[in-house]
Short mmCIF file of C-alpha atoms and ligand atoms in Angstrom, two decimals:
data_model
loop_
_atom_site.label_atom_id
_atom_site.label_comp_id
_atom_site.label_asym_id
_atom_site.label_seq_id
_atom_site.Cartn_x
_atom_site.Cartn_y
_atom_site.Cartn_z
CA UNK A 1133 -30.11 -5.15 27.86
CA UNK A 1134 -28.36 -2.19 28.83
CA UNK A 1135 -26.53 0.09 26.25
CA UNK A 1136 -23.34 -1.93 26.32
CA UNK A 1137 -24.84 -5.51 26.12
CA UNK A 1138 -26.84 -3.93 23.55
CA UNK A 1139 -23.72 -2.84 21.45
CA UNK A 1140 -21.85 -5.86 21.92
CA UNK A 1141 -24.58 -7.80 20.80
CA UNK A 1142 -25.02 -5.17 17.76
CA UNK A 1143 -21.31 -5.47 17.19
CA UNK A 1144 -21.10 -9.38 17.39
CA UNK A 1145 -23.65 -9.60 14.18
CA UNK A 1146 -21.65 -9.26 11.03
CA UNK A 1147 -23.70 -6.32 8.80
CA UNK A 1148 -21.38 -5.46 5.97
CA UNK A 1149 -22.96 -3.43 3.40
CA UNK A 1150 -25.48 -5.91 1.39
CA UNK A 1151 -25.51 -8.35 4.26
CA UNK A 1152 -27.45 -6.72 6.83
CA UNK A 1153 -30.67 -9.15 6.86
CA UNK A 1154 -29.31 -11.14 10.41
CA UNK A 1155 -28.87 -7.69 12.22
CA UNK A 1156 -32.10 -6.58 10.94
CA UNK A 1157 -33.94 -9.77 11.94
CA UNK A 1158 -32.43 -9.52 15.20
CA UNK A 1159 -32.89 -6.06 15.90
CA UNK A 1160 -36.42 -6.09 15.04
CA UNK A 1161 -36.84 -8.97 17.32
CA UNK A 1162 -35.78 -7.17 20.30
CA UNK A 1163 -37.57 -4.00 19.54
CA UNK A 1164 -40.88 -5.67 19.03
CA UNK A 1165 -40.24 -7.67 22.51
CA UNK A 1166 -39.48 -4.13 24.11
CA UNK A 1167 -43.19 -2.93 22.80
CA UNK A 1168 -42.20 -0.98 20.02
CA UNK A 1169 -44.50 -0.92 16.70
CA UNK A 1170 -41.78 -1.19 14.03
CA UNK A 1171 -42.05 -0.99 10.10
CA UNK A 1172 -39.35 -2.49 8.09
CA UNK A 1173 -38.55 -2.81 4.61
CA UNK A 1174 -35.68 -5.05 3.18
CA UNK A 1175 -33.12 -4.50 6.17
CA UNK A 1176 -34.40 -0.96 7.03
CA UNK A 1177 -36.18 -0.40 10.35
CA UNK A 1178 -38.06 2.27 11.69
CA UNK A 1179 -40.78 3.17 14.27
CA UNK A 1180 -42.58 6.37 15.21
CA UNK A 1181 -43.56 7.43 18.61
CA UNK A 1182 -45.80 10.34 19.88
CA UNK A 1183 -49.26 11.17 19.98
CA UNK A 1184 -49.36 14.15 17.70
CA UNK A 1185 -47.82 14.30 14.09
CA UNK A 1186 -46.08 17.76 14.22
CA UNK A 1187 -43.35 18.68 14.80
CA UNK A 1188 -42.09 15.24 13.37
CA UNK A 1189 -38.25 14.57 14.70
CA UNK A 1190 -36.21 12.14 12.75
CA UNK A 1191 -33.02 10.37 14.61
CA UNK A 1192 -31.29 8.06 11.88
CA UNK A 1193 -28.16 5.99 11.82
CA UNK A 1194 -26.79 2.91 9.88
CA UNK A 1195 -26.60 -0.83 10.86
CA UNK A 1196 -24.21 -1.67 7.97
CA UNK A 1197 -20.19 -1.61 8.21
CA UNK A 1198 -17.57 -1.47 5.91
CA UNK A 1199 -15.48 -4.60 5.19
CA UNK A 1200 -13.06 -5.43 7.76
CA UNK A 1201 -9.30 -4.16 6.75
CA UNK A 1202 -5.99 -5.66 7.22
CA UNK A 1203 -4.64 -5.11 10.62
CA UNK A 1204 -7.38 -6.42 13.19
CA UNK A 1205 -5.60 -7.87 16.30
CA UNK A 1206 -9.07 -9.55 17.50
CA UNK A 1207 -11.88 -11.37 15.34
CA UNK A 1208 -13.43 -7.87 14.03
CA UNK A 1209 -17.21 -9.67 14.23
CA UNK A 1210 -16.47 -10.38 17.83
CA UNK A 1211 -17.06 -7.71 20.42
CA UNK A 1212 -14.95 -7.63 23.25
CA UNK A 1213 -14.50 -5.14 26.47
CA UNK A 1214 -11.02 -4.39 27.14
CA UNK A 1215 -9.40 -1.23 29.20
CA UNK A 1216 -12.98 0.57 29.24
CA UNK A 1217 -13.18 0.24 25.13
CA UNK A 1218 -15.77 -1.67 23.15
CA UNK A 1219 -13.58 -3.22 20.09
CA UNK A 1220 -15.37 -4.55 16.93
CA UNK A 1221 -16.03 -3.73 13.29
CA UNK A 1222 -19.07 -0.85 13.51
CA UNK A 1223 -18.62 -0.19 17.40
CA UNK A 1224 -17.47 3.46 16.51
CA UNK A 1225 -19.32 3.80 13.11
CA UNK A 1226 -21.81 4.00 13.70
CA UNK A 1227 -23.58 1.15 15.99
CA UNK A 1228 -22.59 2.94 19.16
CA UNK A 1229 -25.12 5.80 17.60
CA UNK A 1230 -27.65 3.05 16.92
CA UNK A 1231 -27.52 1.51 20.72
CA UNK A 1232 -27.63 4.96 21.94
CA UNK A 1233 -30.45 6.18 20.04
CA UNK A 1234 -32.24 2.62 21.13
CA UNK A 1235 -31.98 3.33 24.91
CA UNK A 1236 -33.01 7.06 24.15
CA UNK A 1237 -36.06 5.63 22.40
CA UNK A 1238 -36.92 3.41 25.66
CA UNK A 1239 -36.93 6.07 27.82
CA UNK A 1240 -39.64 8.04 25.85
CA UNK A 1241 -41.50 5.30 24.86
CA UNK A 1242 -44.18 5.69 27.18
CA UNK A 1243 -43.85 9.45 27.77
CA UNK A 1244 -46.42 12.27 26.52
CA UNK A 1245 -44.52 14.85 24.55
CA UNK A 1246 -45.97 17.01 22.01
CA UNK A 1247 -45.10 15.90 18.60
CA UNK A 1248 -43.87 12.61 16.99
CA UNK A 1249 -40.32 11.06 16.29
CA UNK A 1250 -39.03 8.90 14.06
CA UNK A 1251 -36.05 6.15 14.89
CA UNK A 1252 -34.80 5.02 11.57
CA UNK A 1253 -32.21 2.39 11.18
CA UNK A 1254 -30.91 1.75 7.68
CA UNK A 1255 -28.79 -0.52 5.78
CA UNK A 1256 -26.31 0.30 2.77
CA UNK A 1257 -24.97 3.70 4.30
CA UNK A 1258 -21.50 2.95 3.45
CA UNK A 1259 -22.21 1.73 -0.06
CA UNK A 1260 -24.48 4.68 -1.40
CA UNK A 1261 -27.12 5.53 0.78
CA UNK A 1262 -29.65 3.31 -0.54
CA UNK A 1263 -31.50 2.43 2.66
CA UNK A 1264 -32.54 6.38 3.57
CA UNK A 1265 -33.45 6.89 0.00
CA UNK A 1266 -35.70 3.81 -0.16
CA UNK A 1267 -37.49 4.83 2.96
CA UNK A 1268 -37.63 8.88 2.88
CA UNK A 1269 -40.92 9.02 1.06
CA UNK A 1270 -42.45 6.62 3.46
CA UNK A 1271 -41.83 8.93 6.49
CA UNK A 1272 -43.80 11.74 5.88
CA UNK A 1273 -43.21 15.44 6.57
CA UNK A 1274 -40.11 15.81 9.01
CA UNK A 1275 -39.58 18.91 10.65
CA UNK A 1276 -35.78 17.97 11.59
CA UNK A 1277 -33.53 15.28 11.73
CA UNK A 1278 -30.70 14.02 13.54
CA UNK A 1279 -28.10 11.42 11.92
CA UNK A 1280 -25.95 9.65 14.40
CA UNK A 1281 -22.41 9.18 13.39
CA UNK A 1282 -19.32 9.42 15.50
CA UNK A 1283 -18.75 13.00 15.89
CA UNK A 1284 -17.18 13.05 19.29
CA UNK A 1285 -20.77 14.16 20.21
CA UNK A 1286 -19.86 17.49 18.90
CA UNK A 1287 -22.66 19.20 16.99
CA UNK A 1288 -22.08 19.13 13.17
CA UNK A 1289 -23.98 21.74 11.35
CA UNK A 1290 -22.34 21.53 7.92
CA UNK A 1291 -21.20 18.60 6.10
CA UNK A 1292 -18.93 18.51 3.00
CA UNK A 1293 -20.58 16.62 -0.31
CA UNK A 1294 -18.87 14.61 -2.79
CA UNK A 1295 -18.61 15.40 -6.38
CA UNK A 1296 -16.74 13.00 -8.67
CA UNK A 1297 -15.91 13.77 -12.35
CA UNK A 1298 -14.37 11.57 -15.38
CA UNK A 1299 -12.25 13.40 -17.45
CA UNK A 1300 -10.84 12.05 -20.55
CA UNK A 1301 -8.35 13.67 -22.58
CA UNK A 1302 -8.54 12.48 -26.41
CA UNK A 1303 -5.39 12.57 -28.50
CA UNK A 1304 -4.01 10.91 -31.86
CA UNK A 1305 -2.15 7.82 -31.70
CA UNK A 1306 0.91 7.21 -33.42
CA UNK A 1307 4.59 5.55 -33.24
CA UNK A 1308 6.72 7.57 -30.60
CA UNK A 1309 9.40 8.05 -33.02
CA UNK A 1310 6.86 10.29 -34.97
CA UNK A 1311 5.22 11.84 -32.06
CA UNK A 1312 4.70 15.30 -34.29
CA UNK A 1313 2.04 13.06 -36.47
CA UNK A 1314 0.35 12.55 -33.34
CA UNK A 1315 -1.04 14.06 -30.17
CA UNK A 1316 -0.02 12.71 -26.75
CA UNK A 1317 -3.35 12.17 -24.54
CA UNK A 1318 -1.39 11.45 -21.36
CA UNK A 1319 0.38 14.79 -21.89
CA UNK A 1320 -2.91 16.62 -22.23
CA UNK A 1321 -4.06 14.82 -19.32
CA UNK A 1322 -0.71 15.85 -17.44
CA UNK A 1323 -1.66 19.96 -18.21
CA UNK A 1324 -5.30 19.50 -16.93
CA UNK A 1325 -4.00 17.75 -13.90
CA UNK A 1326 -1.63 20.68 -13.04
CA UNK A 1327 -4.53 22.80 -13.85
CA UNK A 1328 -6.85 21.17 -11.26
CA UNK A 1329 -4.10 21.03 -8.41
CA UNK A 1330 -4.27 25.14 -8.34
CA UNK A 1331 -8.21 25.66 -8.91
CA UNK A 1332 -9.60 27.34 -6.32
CA UNK A 1333 -13.44 27.93 -5.17
CA UNK A 1334 -15.04 30.02 -2.80
CA UNK A 1335 -14.13 29.01 0.82
CA UNK A 1336 -16.94 28.13 3.19
CA UNK A 1337 -16.97 29.47 6.59
CA UNK A 1338 -16.78 26.38 9.03
CA UNK A 1339 -15.32 24.00 6.10
CA UNK A 1340 -12.82 25.81 4.47
CA UNK A 1341 -11.47 25.38 0.84
CA UNK A 1342 -12.23 22.89 -1.79
CA UNK A 1343 -9.48 21.18 -3.52
CA UNK A 1344 -9.85 19.06 -6.60
CA UNK A 1345 -7.98 15.40 -5.96
CA UNK A 1346 -7.02 13.40 -8.89
CA UNK A 1347 -7.53 9.85 -7.84
CA UNK A 1348 -7.13 7.20 -10.55
CA UNK A 1349 -5.71 7.38 -13.89
CA UNK A 1350 -5.59 5.20 -16.93
CA UNK A 1351 -4.01 5.72 -20.27
CA UNK A 1352 -1.75 4.33 -22.94
CA UNK A 1353 -1.43 0.90 -24.71
CA UNK A 1354 2.16 0.55 -25.52
CA UNK A 1355 5.39 1.71 -24.44
CA UNK A 1356 6.21 2.77 -27.97
CA UNK A 1357 2.89 4.57 -28.99
CA UNK A 1358 1.99 8.04 -28.42
CA UNK A 1359 -1.33 7.35 -26.58
CA UNK A 1360 -4.50 8.52 -27.79
CA UNK A 1361 -6.49 8.46 -24.78
CA UNK A 1362 -6.32 8.83 -21.05
CA UNK A 1363 -9.06 8.98 -18.55
CA UNK A 1364 -8.91 10.13 -15.00
CA UNK A 1365 -11.21 10.72 -11.94
CA UNK A 1366 -11.38 13.92 -9.98
CA UNK A 1367 -12.64 13.85 -6.29
CA UNK A 1368 -14.02 16.99 -4.92
CA UNK A 1369 -15.15 17.33 -1.35
CA UNK A 1370 -17.55 20.27 -2.01
CA UNK A 1371 -18.84 22.52 0.61
CA UNK A 1372 -22.36 23.88 1.02
CA UNK A 1373 -21.78 27.43 -0.67
CA UNK A 1374 -20.97 25.54 -3.93
CA UNK A 1375 -23.18 23.82 -6.45
CA UNK A 1376 -22.40 20.56 -8.19
CA UNK A 1377 -23.30 21.40 -11.69
CA UNK A 1378 -21.82 24.89 -11.52
CA UNK A 1379 -18.33 23.61 -10.17
CA UNK A 1380 -18.68 20.68 -12.93
CA UNK A 1381 -19.35 23.26 -15.35
CA UNK A 1382 -16.75 25.57 -14.33
CA UNK A 1383 -13.83 22.88 -14.29
CA UNK A 1384 -15.12 21.73 -17.97
CA UNK A 1385 -14.57 25.02 -19.30
CA UNK A 1386 -10.85 25.21 -17.74
CA UNK A 1387 -9.85 21.84 -19.07
CA UNK A 1388 -8.59 20.59 -22.33
CA UNK A 1389 -9.95 16.94 -21.38
CA UNK A 1390 -13.64 16.22 -21.78
CA UNK A 1391 -15.49 16.47 -18.28
CA UNK A 1392 -18.38 14.36 -17.40
CA UNK A 1393 -20.08 14.13 -13.82
CA UNK A 1394 -19.47 10.61 -12.55
CA UNK A 1395 -21.19 11.10 -9.11
CA UNK A 1396 -22.94 13.99 -7.91
CA UNK A 1397 -25.63 12.80 -5.39
CA UNK A 1398 -24.00 13.32 -2.32
CA UNK A 1399 -24.78 16.90 -2.16
CA UNK A 1400 -22.98 19.23 0.76
CA UNK A 1401 -25.40 20.27 3.42
CA UNK A 1402 -25.76 23.01 6.19
CA UNK A 1403 -28.14 24.09 8.82
CA UNK A 1404 -28.45 27.56 9.68
CA UNK A 1405 -27.80 28.37 13.73
CA UNK A 1406 -30.96 29.58 14.13
CA UNK A 1407 -32.83 26.41 13.47
CA UNK A 1408 -34.49 24.99 16.64
CA UNK A 1409 -32.66 21.43 15.86
CA UNK A 1410 -29.62 23.30 16.10
CA UNK A 1411 -30.37 25.24 19.18
CA UNK A 1412 -31.68 22.03 20.93
CA UNK A 1413 -28.55 19.99 20.28
CA UNK A 1414 -26.39 22.64 21.26
CA UNK A 1415 -28.17 22.93 24.83
CA UNK A 1416 -27.87 19.11 24.85
CA UNK A 1417 -24.33 18.92 24.18
CA UNK A 1418 -23.44 21.83 26.51
CA UNK A 1419 -21.84 23.43 23.40
CA UNK A 1420 -21.93 27.07 22.05
CA UNK A 1421 -21.33 26.77 18.49
CA UNK A 1422 -21.78 24.01 15.74
CA UNK A 1423 -18.69 22.35 13.73
CA UNK A 1424 -17.82 21.16 9.98
CA UNK A 1425 -17.74 17.68 9.00
CA UNK A 1426 -15.28 16.57 6.26
CA UNK A 1427 -16.97 13.24 5.99
CA UNK A 1428 -20.16 12.92 4.03
CA UNK A 1429 -23.46 10.53 5.47
CA UNK A 1430 -27.05 10.19 5.03
CA UNK A 1431 -27.75 13.36 6.27
CA UNK A 1432 -26.80 14.35 2.07
CA UNK A 1433 -30.08 12.78 1.53
CA UNK A 1434 -31.93 15.01 3.81
CA UNK A 1435 -31.28 18.09 1.87
CA UNK A 1436 -33.95 20.51 2.65
CA UNK A 1437 -34.48 19.23 6.32
CA UNK A 1438 -32.89 21.32 8.88
CA UNK A 1439 -30.58 18.48 10.63
CA UNK A 1440 -27.51 18.05 12.47
CA UNK A 1441 -24.97 14.99 12.74
CA UNK A 1442 -23.96 13.89 16.37
CA UNK A 1443 -23.06 10.91 17.64
CA UNK A 1444 -20.50 8.97 20.42
CA UNK A 1445 -17.26 8.01 18.77
CA UNK A 1446 -14.44 9.44 16.89
CA UNK A 1447 -14.79 9.76 13.15
CA UNK A 1448 -10.83 9.01 12.89
CA UNK A 1449 -11.62 5.39 14.14
CA UNK A 1450 -13.72 4.69 11.16
CA UNK A 1451 -12.63 2.14 8.75
CA UNK A 1452 -9.73 1.61 10.36
CA UNK A 1453 -8.61 -1.85 12.13
CA UNK A 1454 -9.34 -2.37 15.67
CA UNK A 1455 -12.30 0.16 15.73
CA UNK A 1456 -13.54 0.75 19.32
CA UNK A 1457 -15.62 2.83 21.28
CA UNK A 1458 -14.69 3.83 24.83
CA UNK A 1459 -17.83 2.66 27.15
CA UNK A 1460 -17.55 6.27 28.64
CA UNK A 1461 -18.36 7.59 25.10
CA UNK A 1462 -21.45 5.29 24.80
CA UNK A 1463 -22.72 6.25 28.27
CA UNK A 1464 -22.50 10.20 27.34
CA UNK A 1465 -23.78 9.50 23.67
CA UNK A 1466 -27.00 7.89 25.46
CA UNK A 1467 -27.40 10.64 28.06
CA UNK A 1468 -26.96 13.15 24.94
CA UNK A 1469 -29.80 11.57 22.82
CA UNK A 1470 -32.27 11.54 25.33
CA UNK A 1471 -31.50 15.10 26.48
CA UNK A 1472 -31.67 15.93 22.73
CA UNK A 1473 -35.24 14.66 22.31
CA UNK A 1474 -36.50 16.21 25.56
CA UNK A 1475 -34.90 19.77 24.89
CA UNK A 1476 -35.78 19.73 21.23
CA UNK A 1477 -39.83 19.13 22.39
CA UNK A 1478 -39.41 21.52 25.01
CA UNK A 1479 -38.23 24.04 22.66
CA UNK A 1480 -40.96 23.14 20.07
CA UNK A 1481 -43.34 23.73 22.80
CA UNK A 1482 -42.32 26.98 24.02
CA UNK A 1483 -42.06 28.32 20.49
CA UNK A 1484 -45.68 27.46 19.90
CA UNK A 1485 -46.79 29.20 23.36
CA UNK A 1486 -44.74 32.48 22.18
CA UNK A 1487 -45.77 32.59 18.85
ZN1 ZN B 2820 -21.12 5.92 9.45
#
């Protein structure tokens, strides 16, 4: 199968998060047939190529998709090619990256390179990153990683994280006609929400400022009762210069409501421009500088490993109806991954020589 056939095949197998067994079975079959020695845990597949252990490069992407949303003009689970586009759920996010990596893996399968490379295709990326977190302990020491997500082949060197806070305003219930005898929890929450909307955090060079967004609110039982409780969630797309614990604590001291951390595991991440993986990716992409990315990914779970996020397709088409990948983008993605792998190991070898 060439890259287009492979992507069509992958898109035609439904793989909404939690339901990746069929795609994992099929992809395992293809890879084994092509001579790859794969390992599998649940619906996660990975294989390692190379003769020497280090440097060890990880190329990672995901097999799962979000569920189809409303507005599809065609069957989201049937891939079709039209006007140079391959349309179907997951074509852009992130099966184009998966197909590109597999074609690149084929190319280097029988090559001699100084180091090792692991290709990993995980499940459950869209639902919490259980996939990468499950296999990471089995991958051994990783020197660098590339995460395949639609970035228009721009080299992302910084990625926002996600901190979710659950806030509870406590009050005192009373008849609305005797409001002075109670304490209105919704009013308290409203004051806190006003505080949150103007709160400023230290800006990041590539990603800019972090803002708090109140995304859900519940409170009040009766139309004629002063409410004694109001709960609201705060979503913060954090930058790598901010620490989740510090941000949560700071918000806690500024609000009247009780503040609890609901989710903090999507850490913001960034890789220094001097790292080999960044230099190799920039050379392979023929770009001069990295960019920041506002969407989180499995990179969040690779904190401490020099990594970049690069893949074919456009992030604006993800999680939307009529998702597609241009065939030209797929071809460029295949070429990029192949160039990147070769450039990385060439540069790594040069550094050893010069060391
Ligand atoms: Zn994705």
